[in-house]
Coordinates of C-alpha atoms and ligand atoms in Angstrom, one line a residue:
M238 CA 20.9 28.5 46.1
T239 CA 23.1 26.8 42.9
K240 CA 21.8 28.4 39.0
E241 CA 20.7 25.3 36.6
R242 CA 20.1 25.4 33.1
I243 CA 19.6 22.4 30.6
L244 CA 22.2 23.3 27.4
A245 CA 20.1 21.9 24.3
K246 CA 23.3 21.9 21.4
Y247 CA 22.2 21.1 18.1
G248 CA 25.3 20.4 16.7
E249 CA 26.7 22.0 13.0
M250 CA 25.9 18.8 11.3
A251 CA 22.3 19.4 11.1
L252 CA 22.7 22.9 9.9
K253 CA 24.0 21.9 7.2
G254 CA 21.3 21.8 4.5
L255 CA 19.3 25.0 6.3
N256 CA 19.4 29.2 7.3
R257 CA 20.5 28.9 10.7
G258 CA 18.4 31.9 11.5
T259 CA 15.4 29.6 10.6
F260 CA 16.6 26.6 12.5
E261 CA 17.1 28.2 15.5
D262 CA 13.9 30.4 15.3
I263 CA 11.9 26.9 14.7
L264 CA 13.3 24.7 17.1
M265 CA 13.0 28.0 20.0
K266 CA 9.6 28.0 18.8
N267 CA 9.3 24.1 19.1
L268 CA 10.9 24.4 22.4
R269 CA 8.4 27.0 24.3
H270 CA 5.8 24.8 23.4
R271 CA 7.1 22.0 24.5
L272 CA 8.2 23.8 28.2
K273 CA 4.8 25.4 28.5
K274 CA 3.1 23.4 30.8
Y275 CA 5.6 23.0 33.1
G276 CA 6.1 26.6 33.9
S277 CA 8.1 29.7 33.1
F278 CA 11.5 29.9 31.1
R279 CA 13.6 32.2 29.2
L280 CA 15.5 31.1 26.3
T281 CA 19.0 31.7 24.9
K282 CA 21.2 31.0 22.0
A283 CA 24.7 31.1 21.4
Q284 CA 27.1 28.9 20.3
S285 CA 24.6 26.4 19.4
T286 CA 23.6 25.9 21.9
I287 CA 19.8 26.8 23.1
Y288 CA 19.9 28.0 27.1
I289 CA 17.0 27.2 28.8
E290 CA 16.9 29.0 32.5
P291 CA 13.5 28.1 34.5
Q292 CA 12.3 31.1 36.3
T293 CA 10.8 29.5 39.6
E294 CA 13.0 27.1 41.3
D295 CA 10.5 24.3 41.8
M296 CA 10.8 22.6 38.6
D297 CA 11.9 18.6 37.6
L298 CA 14.6 19.2 35.3
D299 CA 15.3 15.9 35.2
E300 CA 11.5 14.6 34.2
I301 CA 11.9 18.4 31.9
L302 CA 15.1 16.7 30.3
E303 CA 13.2 13.7 29.4
D304 CA 10.3 14.8 27.9
L305 CA 13.2 16.8 26.0
E306 CA 14.9 13.7 24.6
H307 CA 11.7 13.9 21.9
V308 CA 12.8 16.9 20.0
F309 CA 14.0 16.5 16.6
G310 CA 16.7 19.1 16.2
I311 CA 18.3 18.6 19.8
A312 CA 21.9 16.4 18.9
S313 CA 22.7 16.7 23.0
L314 CA 21.3 18.0 26.6
C315 CA 22.5 17.9 29.5
R316 CA 21.8 20.2 33.2
A317 CA 24.8 22.1 33.7
C318 CA 25.4 24.6 36.7
V319 CA 25.9 28.2 35.8
C320 CA 29.4 29.4 37.4
E321 CA 31.3 32.9 36.8
K322 CA 34.0 32.7 34.3
T323 CA 36.9 32.3 37.2
M324 CA 38.5 29.5 38.2
E325 CA 37.8 29.8 41.5
D326 CA 33.8 29.7 41.0
V327 CA 33.8 26.6 39.4
I328 CA 36.1 25.0 41.8
A329 CA 33.6 26.1 44.1
K330 CA 30.6 25.4 42.4
A331 CA 31.3 22.3 40.9
V332 CA 32.0 20.7 44.4
P333 CA 28.9 20.5 45.6
Y334 CA 27.1 20.0 42.6
L335 CA 28.2 17.2 41.0
E336 CA 28.3 15.4 44.9
E337 CA 25.7 12.8 44.2
A338 CA 26.5 12.0 40.3
L339 CA 30.2 11.2 42.3
L340 CA 29.3 9.8 45.3
R341 CA 27.7 6.7 42.6
A342 CA 30.6 7.0 40.2
K343 CA 33.9 4.8 41.5
T344 CA 35.9 6.1 38.3
F345 CA 35.6 9.6 36.0
K346 CA 37.9 12.0 34.1
V347 CA 37.2 15.4 33.5
E348 CA 37.1 17.6 30.1
A349 CA 37.0 20.7 29.4
K350 CA 35.6 23.4 26.1
R351 CA 37.5 27.2 26.0
A352 CA 34.9 28.3 23.8
D353 CA 36.1 31.9 25.1
K354 CA 39.6 32.2 24.1
T355 CA 40.6 34.9 26.8
F356 CA 40.5 32.4 29.7
P357 CA 43.6 32.0 31.2
L358 CA 44.0 28.0 31.6
K359 CA 44.1 25.7 28.6
S360 CA 42.1 23.1 28.9
P361 CA 44.4 20.3 30.3
E362 CA 45.1 22.9 32.9
I363 CA 41.8 23.6 33.6
C364 CA 41.1 20.0 33.6
A365 CA 44.7 19.1 36.2
E366 CA 43.5 21.9 38.8
L367 CA 39.5 20.5 38.8
G368 CA 40.6 17.0 38.5
G369 CA 43.1 17.0 41.7
V370 CA 40.3 19.0 44.0
L371 CA 37.5 16.6 42.7
Q372 CA 39.6 13.7 43.7
E373 CA 40.2 15.4 47.2
A374 CA 37.2 15.9 47.7
Y375 CA 36.1 12.7 47.0
P376 CA 38.9 10.3 47.9
H377 CA 37.1 6.9 47.0
L378 CA 37.2 8.3 42.9
S379 CA 39.8 7.8 40.5
V380 CA 40.6 9.2 37.4
N381 CA 40.5 6.4 33.8
V382 CA 40.7 8.6 30.7
H383 CA 39.3 6.5 28.4
Q384 CA 36.5 5.0 29.9
P385 CA 35.2 6.6 33.0
E386 CA 31.8 6.2 34.7
I387 CA 31.6 10.2 34.8
T388 CA 32.6 12.3 32.5
V389 CA 32.5 16.2 34.4
M390 CA 32.7 18.7 31.3
V391 CA 33.6 22.2 32.1
E392 CA 32.7 24.8 29.1
I393 CA 33.8 28.3 29.2
R394 CA 31.7 30.4 27.2
D395 CA 31.0 33.7 26.4
N396 CA 28.7 34.4 28.7
N397 CA 29.7 32.2 31.6
A398 CA 31.2 28.9 32.7
F399 CA 29.0 26.1 32.7
V400 CA 29.7 22.7 34.7
H401 CA 28.1 19.2 34.0
G402 CA 28.4 16.2 34.6
T403 CA 26.7 13.1 31.9
T404 CA 25.8 14.3 29.0
I405 CA 22.1 12.6 26.8
K406 CA 21.8 12.1 23.5
G407 CA 19.1 14.6 22.0
A408 CA 16.8 13.3 19.1
G409 CA 19.1 14.5 16.4
G410 CA 17.4 15.5 12.8
L411 CA 15.9 18.2 11.9
P412 CA 13.0 20.8 14.5
V413 CA 9.8 19.7 13.0
G414 CA 8.2 22.5 10.7
S415 CA 11.7 23.3 9.1
S416 CA 10.8 21.3 5.7
G417 CA 7.6 22.1 6.0
K418 CA 3.6 19.6 6.2
A419 CA 3.2 16.5 4.7
L420 CA 0.1 14.1 4.9
L421 CA 0.6 10.6 6.2
L422 CA -1.5 7.5 5.3
L423 CA -1.5 6.4 8.9
S424 CA -3.0 3.1 9.4
G425 CA -3.5 1.2 12.6
G426 CA -0.9 -1.0 11.4
I427 CA 3.2 -1.1 12.8
D428 CA 4.5 -0.1 9.7
S429 CA 2.5 3.9 9.0
P430 CA 3.0 5.2 12.8
V431 CA 6.8 4.5 12.3
A432 CA 6.6 6.3 8.7
G433 CA 5.2 9.2 10.3
Y434 CA 8.3 9.0 12.8
R435 CA 10.8 9.6 9.7
M436 CA 9.7 12.4 8.1
A437 CA 8.8 14.5 11.2
R438 CA 13.1 13.5 12.3
R439 CA 13.7 15.3 8.8
G440 CA 12.0 18.4 9.9
I441 CA 8.7 17.6 8.2
Q442 CA 5.5 18.4 10.4
I443 CA 2.8 15.4 9.8
S444 CA -1.0 15.9 9.6
A445 CA -2.6 12.1 8.9
I446 CA -5.4 11.3 7.2
H447 CA -7.1 7.6 8.2
Y448 CA -10.1 5.4 6.3
V449 CA -12.8 3.7 8.1
S450 CA -15.3 1.4 6.6
P451 CA -17.7 1.5 9.7
P452 CA -19.6 -1.4 9.1
Y453 CA -17.2 -3.9 8.5
T454 CA -14.2 -1.5 10.4
S455 CA -15.2 -0.8 14.7
D456 CA -15.2 1.7 16.3
R457 CA -11.8 0.1 18.4
A458 CA -10.4 -0.1 14.9
L459 CA -10.9 4.1 15.1
E460 CA -9.5 4.6 18.8
K461 CA -6.7 2.5 18.0
V462 CA -5.6 4.8 15.4
E463 CA -6.5 8.0 17.7
Q464 CA -4.4 6.8 20.7
I465 CA -1.3 6.4 17.5
C466 CA -1.2 9.7 16.9
R467 CA -1.2 11.1 20.8
E468 CA 1.9 8.3 20.6
L469 CA 3.0 10.2 17.6
T470 CA 2.5 13.8 19.6
P471 CA 6.1 13.7 21.4
Y472 CA 8.1 13.5 18.7
C473 CA 5.4 15.5 16.4
N474 CA 4.0 18.1 17.6
N475 CA 0.3 19.1 17.2
I476 CA -1.0 16.9 14.3
A477 CA -3.9 17.3 12.7
F478 CA -6.0 14.1 12.6
F479 CA -8.2 13.4 8.8
C480 CA -10.7 10.9 9.0
V481 CA -12.6 9.5 5.3
P482 CA -15.4 7.6 5.5
F483 CA -14.6 4.8 3.1
T484 CA -17.0 2.0 3.0
E485 CA -19.0 3.6 0.4
I486 CA -16.4 3.1 -1.9
Q487 CA -15.3 -0.1 -1.2
E488 CA -18.3 -1.2 -1.2
S489 CA -18.9 0.4 -5.4
I490 CA -15.1 -1.0 -5.6
K491 CA -16.5 -4.6 -4.5
T492 CA -19.8 -4.6 -6.6
Y493 CA -17.8 -3.3 -10.0
C494 CA -14.6 -4.1 -9.8
P495 CA -12.6 -7.5 -11.1
E496 CA -11.6 -9.2 -7.1
E497 CA -8.0 -9.5 -8.5
Y498 CA -7.7 -5.8 -8.5
F499 CA -9.7 -4.6 -5.3
T500 CA -6.4 -3.8 -3.2
I501 CA -4.4 -1.6 -6.1
I502 CA -7.6 -0.1 -7.0
M503 CA -8.4 0.7 -3.5
R504 CA -5.1 2.3 -2.9
R505 CA -5.7 4.3 -6.0
L506 CA -8.6 6.1 -4.8
M507 CA -6.9 6.3 -1.0
M508 CA -4.4 8.1 -3.3
E509 CA -6.6 10.6 -5.2
I510 CA -9.1 11.9 -1.7
A511 CA -5.2 12.0 0.2
Q512 CA -4.7 14.6 -2.6
I513 CA -7.6 16.8 -2.1
I514 CA -7.1 16.9 1.5
A515 CA -3.3 17.8 1.1
R516 CA -4.0 20.7 -0.7
R517 CA -6.9 21.5 1.2
D518 CA -4.5 21.2 4.6
N519 CA -1.5 22.7 2.6
C520 CA 0.5 19.4 2.6
L521 CA 3.5 19.0 0.5
A522 CA 3.6 15.5 -0.3
L523 CA 2.2 11.9 0.9
I524 CA 3.8 9.7 3.3
T525 CA 3.2 5.9 3.7
G526 CA 4.2 2.9 5.6
E527 CA 5.4 1.0 2.9
S528 CA 8.2 -1.3 2.2
V529 CA 9.1 -3.5 -1.0
G530 CA 7.5 -6.9 -0.8
Q531 CA 6.4 -6.7 2.6
V532 CA 2.6 -7.6 1.1
A533 CA 0.8 -8.4 -2.5
S534 CA 0.5 -4.9 -3.1
Q535 CA 3.5 -3.3 -2.2
T536 CA 5.9 -5.1 -5.5
M537 CA 7.3 -2.1 -7.9
Q538 CA 4.4 -2.6 -10.0
A539 CA 2.0 -2.1 -7.7
I540 CA 3.8 0.9 -6.6
A541 CA 4.2 2.4 -9.9
C542 CA 0.0 1.9 -10.1
T543 CA -0.7 4.3 -6.8
D544 CA 2.4 6.7 -7.9
A545 CA 0.1 7.1 -11.3
V546 CA -2.5 8.9 -9.7
S547 CA -0.4 10.9 -7.4
R548 CA 0.1 14.4 -8.7
I549 CA 2.6 15.3 -5.7
P550 CA 5.5 13.0 -4.5
I551 CA 4.7 10.1 -1.9
F552 CA 7.8 10.0 0.3
R553 CA 7.9 5.9 1.4
P554 CA 10.8 6.1 4.0
L555 CA 10.2 2.6 5.1
I556 CA 10.8 2.0 1.3
G557 CA 14.0 -0.5 2.2
L558 CA 14.0 -1.8 5.6
D559 CA 13.4 -4.9 7.0
K560 CA 10.6 -5.5 9.6
T561 CA 13.0 -6.2 12.1
E562 CA 14.3 -2.8 11.8
I563 CA 10.5 -1.5 11.6
V564 CA 10.0 -3.0 14.3
E565 CA 12.4 -2.3 16.1
T566 CA 11.7 1.8 15.9
A567 CA 7.8 1.2 16.3
R568 CA 9.3 0.0 19.7
K569 CA 11.4 2.5 20.7
I570 CA 8.7 5.7 20.3
G571 CA 6.1 3.1 21.9
T572 CA 3.6 2.8 19.5
F573 CA 4.2 -0.9 19.2
E574 CA 1.7 -2.6 21.6
T575 CA -1.0 0.3 20.5
S576 CA -0.2 -1.0 16.7
T577 CA -0.6 -5.1 17.9
L578 CA -4.0 -4.8 18.7
P579 CA -6.0 -6.9 16.7
Y580 CA -9.0 -5.0 15.1
E581 CA -9.3 -4.4 11.4
D582 CA -8.3 -2.2 9.7
C583 CA -10.1 -1.4 6.1
C584 CA -7.6 -2.9 3.9
T585 CA -8.0 -6.1 5.3
V586 CA -11.8 -6.1 5.0
F587 CA -12.5 -6.9 1.0
T588 CA -8.4 -8.6 0.6
P589 CA -9.2 -10.7 -2.7
R590 CA -8.1 -14.4 -2.4
H591 CA -5.9 -14.1 -5.2
P592 CA -4.5 -10.3 -5.5
K593 CA -3.0 -9.2 -8.3
V594 CA 0.8 -9.2 -7.3
R595 CA 2.5 -7.4 -10.3
P596 CA -0.4 -5.2 -12.1
M597 CA 0.0 -3.6 -15.0
L598 CA -1.2 -0.3 -15.3
E599 CA -3.4 -0.4 -18.2
E600 CA -4.7 -3.5 -16.6
V601 CA -5.9 -1.7 -13.7
E602 CA -7.0 1.1 -15.0
K603 CA -9.3 -0.5 -17.5
A604 CA -10.6 -2.7 -13.7
Q605 CA -11.4 0.6 -12.6
A606 CA -12.6 2.1 -15.3
K607 CA -16.4 -0.1 -14.7
F608 CA -17.1 2.7 -12.3
D609 CA -17.1 6.2 -12.3
F610 CA -15.4 6.9 -8.8
S611 CA -14.5 10.9 -8.8
A612 CA -18.6 11.6 -7.3
L613 CA -17.9 8.9 -4.5
V614 CA -14.1 10.2 -4.2
Q615 CA -15.6 14.0 -4.1
K616 CA -17.9 13.1 -1.1
A617 CA -15.7 11.4 0.8
A618 CA -13.4 13.9 0.7
E619 CA -16.2 16.3 2.0
E620 CA -17.2 14.3 4.7
T621 CA -13.5 14.0 6.0
T622 CA -13.8 14.9 9.3
L623 CA -10.9 16.4 11.4
Q624 CA -9.8 16.5 14.9
I625 CA -6.5 18.0 16.1
F626 CA -4.6 16.1 18.6
R627 CA -2.1 18.6 20.8
L628 CA 1.2 18.1 22.2
N629 CA 0.2 18.1 26.1
Ligands
LIG1178 P1 0.5 -0.6 8.2 O1 2.1 -1.2 8.8 O2 1.7 0.7 8.4 O3 -0.5 -0.9 8.3 P2 1.0 -2.3 5.9 O4 2.2 -3.2 6.2 O5 -0.1 -2.8 6.7 O6 1.1 -1.3 6.4 P3 -0.6 -1.9 3.5 O7 -1.7 -2.4 4.2 O8 -0.3 -2.3 2.6 O9 0.3 -2.3 4.8 O10 -0.8 -0.5 3.7 C1 0.2 0.3 2.9 C2 -0.3 1.6 3.6 O11 -1.2 2.7 3.0 C3 0.1 1.8 5.5 O12 1.1 1.9 5.6 C4 -0.5 3.2 5.2 O13 0.3 4.3 5.1 C5 -1.9 3.6 4.0 N1 -2.7 2.9 4.6 C6 -3.3 1.3 4.5 N2 -4.3 1.1 5.2 C7 -4.8 2.6 5.8 C8 -5.9 3.3 6.1 N3 -7.3 2.3 7.0 N4 -5.8 4.4 6.8 C9 -4.9 4.9 6.2 N5 -3.5 4.8 5.9 C10 -3.6 3.1 4.9
LIG1179 MG1 -1.7 -2.3 7.8

C-alpha cells in the first residue's frame, strides 16, 4: 500500500508580520479541529509545511482536500506519495502512484525541489531521470516545459522524499484566531457576510450580531441570517451569534425623532449595543459591510456620525469596493444565494422617505437627544440571545 500524506504549505510571505510559532500552533489547532470528523491523523510540521498523515486507510483524501481549501493560512495543498530518499524508491513509487493522473494527460514535466542538499542528485538530474522513466512507462506522454497539463513534483525534504501531481491553491491569509476576535454586524444582505469573510482571512475570529424587529421582520429573515452563519463556518470556524431584539428601539426612534434622521440614529444605536456585546464577548473591534456611497447611510458624513459613537475601531473591509466586486466574492464563498432571498430586515422597515444624505453630527446628536435611549439600549443588550454555529 502506498503511503500518502496531505501537504499543507504556508509560504514564508504569510509569516512576515507574525511570530512563526504562534502562526503554526494556531494553524495546527485549526487543522485538527477541521479534520476531527474524518477520523484520526498525525500532524507534523517542517519547512513551512504541515504534513497530514491519515492513520487509517479508508479515507477520501480528495474530499478532505476540498474541505481544507477553506482553511486560512494555507498557501497550497496537495496529496503526495511518501518515498524513501533514494532515486530508486522515488521511481518505483512514482510510476504507479501517478498512473491515473498521467493517463489523463498528454503533456507533462517534472520539477524537483531539493531542500536536503546532501541528496546525491541535483534537481535537473532528478527531473531528467524521473522524466525519462515516466515517458517510458506512459509512452503517450510528451514533455512540455512551458505549458504542461500536469507537473510532477519531486521534493527531497529532511524527513522523506515526496512525489505528487497537481497542487491546488489554498485559501491564503492568516489562520483564524491569530489576530484576535471582532464582532461582525451581520445583516441578511450581500455585503456583511463578505466583510466577515475578508476579516477572517486576516486571522480574525468572528462573532456575529444581528438585530431583529419582530413583528416587522419575520422569522424567515432571522433564519436567513442563521443560514448565512452556517455558510460562513467553513471559513470562520465556530461563530458565536448574538441576536438583538430591536423593535422597541426602532419604534421609539419613529415616535420621538425627526424622520429624516431615522436611519442614522438607528445605526448609531446598533453600534452602542454592539459595543456592549463586544466587551462581553472579548471582541476588540466591530466589522460592517459598508462601502462608500452605496446607499444614503454610507456617505462619508453618515459614516462619521456612526463612528462618533464607537470607542473601539470599526473595520469596513469593503469600503472601497464596487458592488460587482462584492457580489463576485459572495458567489465564490457561497453566501450569495441566501443573501438574495427576499425577506425584509430591520433597516428597511422604517426607511424614511427623505433620509438626510449628508447629516452633520451636531444635528444628528440633537435629533437623537429627543429621547433618552440609554435604558432601551441596556435592555436590548440584556435581552440579546446567544447561539453558537459550529463548524461541522
Ligand atoms: P448588507 O448587504 O450587508 O446588508 P447594505 O448594503 O444593506 O449591507 P446597510 O443597510 O446600510 O447596507 O447596512 C450597512 C451595514 O450595517 C451592513 O453591512 C451590516 O454590517 C450592518 N447591518 C445592517 N442591518 C443590520 C442588521 N439587521 N443586523 C446586523 N447588522 C446590520
Ligand atoms: Mg442590508
